[in-house]
Short mmCIF file of C-alpha atoms in Angstrom, two decimals:
data_model
loop_
_atom_site.label_atom_id
_atom_site.label_comp_id
_atom_site.label_asym_id
_atom_site.label_seq_id
_atom_site.Cartn_x
_atom_site.Cartn_y
_atom_site.Cartn_z
CA MET F 228 0.00 0.00 0.00
CA GLU F 229 1.41 3.37 -1.03
CA GLU F 230 2.24 5.63 1.90
CA ARG F 231 0.16 8.79 2.09
CA LYS F 232 2.07 11.95 1.28
CA PRO F 233 1.51 14.89 3.63
CA CYS F 234 -0.68 17.55 2.03
CA ILE F 235 0.49 21.16 1.85
CA PHE F 236 -1.54 24.19 0.78
CA LEU F 237 0.63 26.81 -0.91
CA VAL F 238 -1.20 30.15 -0.88
CA ASP F 239 0.22 33.01 -2.97
CA ASP F 240 -1.21 35.43 -5.55
CA ASN F 241 2.01 35.21 -7.62
CA ILE F 242 1.99 32.34 -10.14
CA VAL F 243 5.82 32.28 -10.25
CA ASN F 244 6.02 31.72 -6.49
CA LEU F 245 3.36 29.03 -6.70
CA ASN F 246 5.30 27.14 -9.37
CA MET F 247 8.64 27.51 -7.56
CA GLY F 248 7.19 26.24 -4.31
CA LYS F 249 5.38 23.35 -6.01
CA ASN F 250 8.52 22.28 -7.90
CA ALA F 251 10.59 22.34 -4.70
CA LEU F 252 8.17 20.19 -2.70
CA GLN F 253 6.03 18.03 -4.98
CA HIS F 254 8.41 15.06 -5.10
CA LYS F 255 7.83 14.53 -1.38
CA TYR F 256 4.43 16.15 -0.67
CA THR F 257 1.03 16.61 -2.22
CA ILE F 258 0.95 20.31 -3.10
CA ILE F 259 -2.30 22.24 -3.61
CA THR F 260 -1.70 25.73 -5.01
CA ILE F 261 -4.22 28.41 -4.04
CA PRO F 262 -4.13 32.04 -5.32
CA SER F 263 -5.81 33.87 -2.40
CA GLY F 264 -6.87 33.78 1.23
CA GLU F 265 -10.53 33.72 0.25
CA LYS F 266 -10.03 30.60 -1.90
CA LEU F 267 -8.02 28.98 0.90
CA PHE F 268 -11.10 28.96 3.15
CA ALA F 269 -13.18 27.49 0.31
CA ALA F 270 -10.59 24.72 -0.11
CA LEU F 271 -10.53 24.02 3.63
CA LYS F 272 -14.21 23.04 3.49
CA LYS F 273 -13.20 20.05 1.33
CA LEU F 274 -9.73 19.12 2.59
CA ARG F 275 -7.55 19.59 5.67
CA PRO F 276 -3.83 20.06 4.87
CA ASP F 277 -0.97 19.06 7.13
CA LEU F 278 0.67 22.47 6.71
CA ILE F 279 -0.05 25.82 5.03
CA LEU F 280 2.55 27.98 3.28
CA LEU F 281 0.99 31.44 3.28
CA ASP F 282 2.05 34.61 1.48
CA VAL F 283 1.77 37.74 3.64
CA GLU F 284 1.12 40.39 0.96
CA MET F 285 -1.90 39.46 -1.15
CA PRO F 286 -4.69 41.62 -2.58
CA GLY F 287 -7.99 41.36 -0.74
CA MET F 288 -7.39 39.20 2.32
CA SER F 289 -3.79 39.57 3.50
CA GLY F 290 -1.81 36.75 5.05
CA TYR F 291 -2.29 38.32 8.48
CA ASP F 292 -6.06 38.46 8.01
CA THR F 293 -6.04 34.89 6.75
CA ILE F 294 -4.18 33.44 9.72
CA LYS F 295 -6.53 35.24 12.10
CA GLY F 296 -9.42 33.45 10.43
CA LEU F 297 -7.60 30.13 10.68
CA LYS F 298 -6.83 30.50 14.39
CA ILE F 299 -10.36 31.43 15.52
CA ASN F 300 -11.78 28.23 14.02
CA PRO F 301 -11.12 25.17 16.26
CA GLU F 302 -11.08 22.94 13.18
CA THR F 303 -8.17 24.81 11.55
CA ALA F 304 -6.44 26.41 14.54
CA ASN F 305 -3.87 23.62 14.91
CA ILE F 306 -2.76 23.54 11.25
CA PRO F 307 0.84 24.87 11.22
CA VAL F 308 1.31 28.00 9.09
CA ILE F 309 4.60 29.18 7.62
CA PHE F 310 4.60 32.72 6.27
CA LEU F 311 6.27 33.48 2.92
CA THR F 312 7.19 37.15 2.53
CA ALA F 313 9.45 39.62 0.81
CA LYS F 314 9.44 41.67 4.03
CA SER F 315 12.44 41.22 6.27
CA ALA F 316 11.89 43.74 9.06
CA ASN F 317 11.87 42.23 12.55
CA GLU F 318 8.55 43.84 13.45
CA ASN F 319 6.86 42.14 10.48
CA GLU F 320 8.25 38.77 11.46
CA LEU F 321 7.22 39.34 15.08
CA GLN F 322 3.69 40.25 13.98
CA GLY F 323 3.35 37.02 12.02
CA LEU F 324 4.68 34.86 14.84
CA SER F 325 2.46 36.57 17.38
CA LEU F 326 -0.58 35.71 15.23
CA GLY F 327 0.32 32.03 15.41
CA ALA F 328 2.69 31.31 12.52
CA VAL F 329 5.31 28.66 13.26
CA ASP F 330 7.96 30.11 10.97
CA TYR F 331 8.83 32.90 8.54
CA ILE F 332 10.59 32.32 5.18
CA THR F 333 11.80 35.30 3.17
CA LYS F 334 11.27 35.38 -0.62
CA PRO F 335 12.87 34.65 -2.92
CA PHE F 336 13.34 31.40 -1.05
CA SER F 337 15.94 28.70 -1.57
CA PRO F 338 14.13 25.43 -2.53
CA PRO F 339 16.41 23.24 -0.34
CA ILE F 340 15.87 25.52 2.66
CA LEU F 341 12.12 25.60 2.00
CA LEU F 342 12.07 21.79 1.85
CA LYS F 343 14.07 21.43 5.06
CA ARG F 344 11.89 23.93 6.99
CA VAL F 345 8.73 22.16 5.84
CA GLU F 346 10.18 18.77 6.88
CA LEU F 347 11.07 20.17 10.30
CA HIS F 348 7.64 21.65 11.01
CA LEU F 349 5.76 18.58 9.81
CA LEU F 350 7.89 16.48 12.15
CA LEU F 351 7.15 18.87 15.03
CA GLN F 352 3.42 18.79 14.21
CA SER F 353 3.47 15.00 14.13
CA GLN F 354 5.06 14.98 17.58
CA ARG F 355 2.46 17.46 18.84
CA ASP F 356 -0.32 15.24 17.52
CA VAL F 357 1.15 12.24 19.31
CA ILE F 358 1.43 14.21 22.54
CA ARG F 359 -2.12 15.56 22.13
CA GLU F 360 -3.46 12.03 21.59
CA TYR F 361 -1.46 10.72 24.52
CA SER F 362 -2.72 13.56 26.73
CA GLY F 363 -6.30 12.85 25.68
CA ASN F 364 -5.89 9.16 26.47
CA LEU F 365 -4.24 10.02 29.77
CA ILE F 366 -7.12 12.35 30.70
CA ASP F 367 -9.60 9.58 29.85
CA LEU F 368 -7.60 7.10 31.93
CA VAL F 369 -7.38 9.50 34.89
CA SER F 370 -11.10 10.21 34.62
CA GLU F 371 -11.84 6.49 34.54
CA ARG F 372 -9.60 5.82 37.55
CA THR F 373 -11.12 8.79 39.37
CA ASP F 374 -14.59 7.38 38.77
CA ASP F 375 -13.42 3.99 40.07
CA ILE F 376 -11.92 5.57 43.18
CA SER F 377 -15.04 7.65 43.76
CA ALA F 378 -17.23 4.54 43.44
CA LEU F 379 -15.01 2.68 45.90
CA GLN F 380 -15.07 5.65 48.27
CA ASN F 381 -18.86 5.79 48.12
CA ALA F 382 -19.12 2.05 48.72
CA VAL F 383 -16.85 2.22 51.78
CA ILE F 384 -18.79 5.17 53.22
CA MET F 385 -22.10 3.38 52.72
CA TRP F 386 -20.64 0.22 54.25
CA ALA F 387 -19.53 2.17 57.34
CA ALA F 388 -22.94 3.85 57.62
CA GLU F 389 -24.71 0.50 57.34
CA MET F 390 -22.41 -0.98 60.00
CA ILE F 391 -23.52 1.79 62.37
CA GLU F 392 -27.17 1.13 61.61
CA PHE F 393 -26.66 -2.62 61.94
CA ARG F 394 -25.55 -2.14 65.54
CA ASP F 395 -28.10 0.56 66.33
CA SER F 396 -31.04 -1.09 64.57
CA GLU F 397 -33.59 1.39 65.96
CA THR F 398 -32.14 4.22 63.88
CA GLY F 399 -33.32 2.54 60.67
CA HIS F 400 -32.35 4.75 57.73
CA HIS F 401 -31.51 7.70 59.98
CA VAL F 402 -28.19 8.61 58.34
CA ASP F 403 -29.68 8.49 54.86
CA ARG F 404 -32.57 10.79 55.81
CA VAL F 405 -30.29 13.19 57.64
CA GLN F 406 -28.12 13.42 54.52
CA ARG F 407 -31.21 14.31 52.48
CA TYR F 408 -32.30 16.99 54.97
CA LEU F 409 -28.82 18.48 54.77
CA GLY F 410 -29.00 18.53 50.98
CA ILE F 411 -32.24 20.52 51.10
CA LEU F 412 -30.79 22.92 53.66
CA LEU F 413 -27.52 23.32 51.73
CA GLU F 414 -29.36 24.11 48.50
CA ALA F 415 -31.28 26.90 50.24
CA MET F 416 -28.14 28.27 51.91
CA MET F 417 -26.44 28.65 48.53
CA ARG F 418 -29.04 31.29 47.69
CA MET F 419 -28.49 33.30 50.89
CA PRO F 420 -25.85 36.08 50.84
CA ALA F 421 -25.01 35.38 54.50
CA TYR F 422 -23.70 31.92 53.57
CA THR F 423 -22.70 32.23 49.91
CA ALA F 424 -18.99 32.96 50.44
CA GLU F 425 -18.44 30.10 52.90
CA VAL F 426 -20.59 27.51 51.14
CA ASP F 427 -19.00 28.32 47.77
CA SER F 428 -15.63 27.37 49.26
CA TRP F 429 -16.84 23.88 50.16
CA ASP F 430 -16.55 20.72 48.14
CA THR F 431 -20.28 20.08 48.45
CA ASP F 432 -20.10 16.53 47.06
CA ALA F 433 -17.53 15.62 49.70
CA PHE F 434 -19.59 17.34 52.39
CA MET F 435 -22.71 15.39 51.46
CA LYS F 436 -20.77 12.11 51.50
CA SER F 437 -19.36 12.94 54.92
CA ALA F 438 -22.83 13.32 56.42
CA LEU F 439 -23.26 9.54 56.35
CA LEU F 440 -20.43 9.20 58.87
CA HIS F 441 -21.61 11.67 61.52
CA ASP F 442 -22.46 8.84 63.96
CA VAL F 443 -19.48 6.61 63.14
CA GLY F 444 -18.27 6.89 66.77
CA LYS F 445 -21.25 4.77 67.91
CA ILE F 446 -19.31 1.73 66.68
CA LYS F 447 -17.27 1.97 69.91
CA ILE F 448 -20.23 2.36 72.29
CA ARG F 449 -21.00 -0.72 74.41
CA ASP F 450 -24.04 -2.75 73.35
CA ASP F 451 -25.68 -2.48 76.76
CA VAL F 452 -25.65 1.32 76.35
CA LEU F 453 -26.25 1.65 72.62
CA LEU F 454 -29.06 -0.92 72.53
CA LYS F 455 -30.66 -0.22 75.88
CA PRO F 456 -34.48 -0.28 75.39
CA SER F 457 -35.12 2.42 77.99
CA ARG F 458 -33.78 5.83 78.90
CA LEU F 459 -30.11 6.00 79.77
CA SER F 460 -28.88 6.71 83.28
CA ASP F 461 -26.65 9.74 83.82
CA GLU F 462 -23.58 7.53 83.75
CA GLU F 463 -24.73 5.75 80.59
CA LEU F 464 -25.54 9.07 78.99
CA MET F 465 -21.97 10.20 79.62
CA ASP F 466 -20.73 6.99 77.99
CA MET F 467 -22.99 7.59 74.98
CA GLN F 468 -21.72 11.15 74.62
CA LEU F 469 -18.23 9.78 74.05
CA HIS F 470 -19.29 8.75 70.54
CA SER F 471 -18.46 12.25 69.29
CA LEU F 472 -14.86 11.88 70.48
CA TYR F 473 -14.67 8.29 69.27
CA GLY F 474 -15.88 9.40 65.85
CA LYS F 475 -13.20 12.09 65.61
CA THR F 476 -10.49 9.62 66.68
CA LEU F 477 -11.58 6.91 64.23
CA LEU F 478 -11.66 9.35 61.35
CA GLU F 479 -8.26 10.80 62.28
CA LYS F 480 -6.79 7.29 62.16
CA LEU F 481 -8.33 6.74 58.75
CA GLU F 482 -7.07 10.15 57.62
CA ASN F 483 -3.52 9.18 58.60
CA LYS F 484 -3.73 6.16 56.31
CA VAL F 485 -5.38 8.00 53.39
CA PRO F 486 -4.44 11.70 53.68
CA ASN F 487 -5.79 14.57 51.59
CA GLN F 488 -9.35 13.23 51.50
CA THR F 489 -11.64 16.24 51.76
CA PHE F 490 -14.68 14.21 52.77
CA LEU F 491 -12.78 12.91 55.83
CA GLU F 492 -12.11 16.49 56.93
CA TYR F 493 -15.83 17.24 56.78
CA ALA F 494 -16.75 13.91 58.38
CA LYS F 495 -14.41 14.61 61.27
CA VAL F 496 -16.08 17.98 61.91
CA LEU F 497 -19.58 16.48 61.78
CA ALA F 498 -18.75 13.49 63.97
CA HIS F 499 -16.98 15.63 66.55
CA ARG F 500 -19.23 18.69 66.71
CA HIS F 501 -22.82 17.72 65.87
CA HIS F 502 -23.84 17.72 69.55
CA GLU F 503 -22.49 21.19 70.32
CA LYS F 504 -25.24 23.73 71.14
CA TRP F 505 -25.62 27.37 70.14
CA ASP F 506 -25.69 28.53 73.79
CA GLY F 507 -22.54 26.58 74.73
CA THR F 508 -24.23 23.81 76.77
CA GLY F 509 -23.48 21.03 74.29
CA TYR F 510 -20.67 18.48 74.16
CA PRO F 511 -17.85 17.54 73.93
CA ASP F 512 -16.28 21.03 74.33
CA GLY F 513 -19.14 23.44 75.00
CA LEU F 514 -18.49 25.53 71.91
CA LYS F 515 -20.81 28.49 71.56
CA GLY F 516 -22.44 30.31 68.63
CA GLU F 517 -20.27 30.64 65.57
CA GLU F 518 -17.41 28.86 67.33
CA ILE F 519 -19.28 25.77 66.18
CA PRO F 520 -18.44 25.01 62.52
CA LEU F 521 -21.28 25.83 60.14
CA GLN F 522 -21.43 22.24 58.86
CA ALA F 523 -21.96 20.98 62.42
CA ARG F 524 -24.68 23.59 63.12
CA MET F 525 -26.52 22.32 60.07
CA MET F 526 -26.11 18.72 61.15
CA THR F 527 -27.41 19.43 64.66
CA ILE F 528 -30.76 20.62 63.31
CA ALA F 529 -31.14 17.78 60.79
CA ASP F 530 -30.04 15.14 63.31
CA VAL F 531 -32.35 16.27 66.10
CA TYR F 532 -35.31 16.63 63.75
CA ASP F 533 -34.93 13.04 62.56
CA ALA F 534 -34.50 11.75 66.10
CA LEU F 535 -37.76 13.48 67.09
CA ILE F 536 -39.82 11.97 64.27
CA SER F 537 -38.34 8.48 64.83
CA GLU F 538 -39.77 5.90 67.21
CA ARG F 539 -37.58 4.51 69.99
CA PRO F 540 -38.30 1.82 72.59
CA TYR F 541 -38.49 4.54 75.20
CA LYS F 542 -40.51 7.08 73.18
CA LYS F 543 -43.06 7.42 70.41
CA ALA F 544 -42.32 9.14 67.13
CA LEU F 545 -43.47 12.75 67.05
CA SER F 546 -45.34 14.23 64.10
CA HIS F 547 -43.57 16.56 61.69
CA GLY F 548 -45.39 19.54 63.21
CA GLU F 549 -44.48 18.55 66.78
CA ALA F 550 -40.83 18.10 65.80
CA MET F 551 -40.75 21.49 64.11
CA GLY F 552 -42.28 23.04 67.22
CA ILE F 553 -39.51 21.60 69.39
CA LEU F 554 -36.87 22.90 67.00
CA MET F 555 -38.39 26.37 67.30
CA GLU F 556 -38.28 26.10 71.08
CA GLY F 557 -34.55 25.41 70.80
CA ARG F 558 -33.96 28.31 68.42
CA GLY F 559 -31.13 30.42 69.82
CA SER F 560 -30.37 27.97 72.62
CA GLN F 561 -29.66 24.58 71.08
CA PHE F 562 -29.79 25.64 67.44
CA ASP F 563 -28.38 28.39 65.22
CA PRO F 564 -31.36 30.79 64.98
CA ILE F 565 -30.86 31.73 61.31
CA LEU F 566 -30.47 28.11 60.24
CA THR F 567 -33.50 27.16 62.31
CA ASP F 568 -35.63 29.75 60.53
CA LEU F 569 -34.35 28.51 57.19
CA PHE F 570 -35.12 24.89 58.10
CA MET F 571 -38.65 25.96 59.05
CA SER F 572 -39.12 27.66 55.69
CA LEU F 573 -38.32 24.33 54.03
CA SER F 574 -40.95 22.50 56.07
CA ASP F 575 -42.85 20.95 53.17
CA ARG F 576 -39.74 19.49 51.57
CA ILE F 577 -38.46 18.19 54.91
CA ARG F 578 -41.85 16.60 55.62
CA ALA F 579 -41.79 14.85 52.22
CA VAL F 580 -38.47 13.18 53.07
CA SER F 581 -39.55 12.17 56.57
CA GLU F 582 -42.86 10.71 55.39
CA ALA F 583 -41.17 8.70 52.64
CA ARG F 584 -39.44 6.53 55.25
CA PRO F 585 -39.48 2.79 54.48
#
């Protein structure tokens, strides 16, 4: 099979230059001679050359105008262009190069030099094409691996969340519902100027994943405390409260093994701080007001709401309205007042999630 010759468009309004260029190159390349910039664009609709030799000074559309048209079109922008010109001033050469030409050859040109410059730039373009293809394949591979890693990450998070629920069977799908409440709240916060700057700085996908791990510390709570079918004693309550510290410690250990995982940073905040209260009476450190991270203040509202509407051996499930009433009672004491008001304004959407429980 005969090897394909590279195709070169030679664009010049001077028939002598066209013939000289064709004679110098045609033994090695397929040469298409074109008398103007306007006819070059007509030819490009039918055929894509490997390189364009372009005269600068032509009537009608100049070489400079022509290369501008080539570079603004994504389909022709990467075709290498060598200018042919009788001009030799540095500023003219600089102008051509700044517009995207790869080289400048002064007329009258030497055929051997023209041939060698064309060979060089076709070789460079071939190498660029290889690199571009390799880069594209590499991007696809990285994207594929990233998707695989993300899927594995999601699976591990869900596994951990299900392990928590397996031990604390009364919570049912608590972590899943809480994540959905947070999503509704987060969406509304993105539209509020008071929160826009901070929320825009978050990796919201990572934050939403992390919500599933807010109770991960319960894995270390004794069964006789975690599964007790009646209210906890004061001593048992203190043991249960340790789950916020256990959660932080477990996630720090995981973070040491797999550093630079944004979702673990968020998960650590949620696990550690979701029982802090706005008035400073929460645990484990009695943080107050905006000392409590915003993510944790969000989680506190969503977590308490779901606990209120869920049945436990020692209490009946409250209605949506009753739960919302209790949240309002805790506005400014247990809960961030602005976030509480926002949660209330989303009542219908919150109710829809809570009533869709399996």
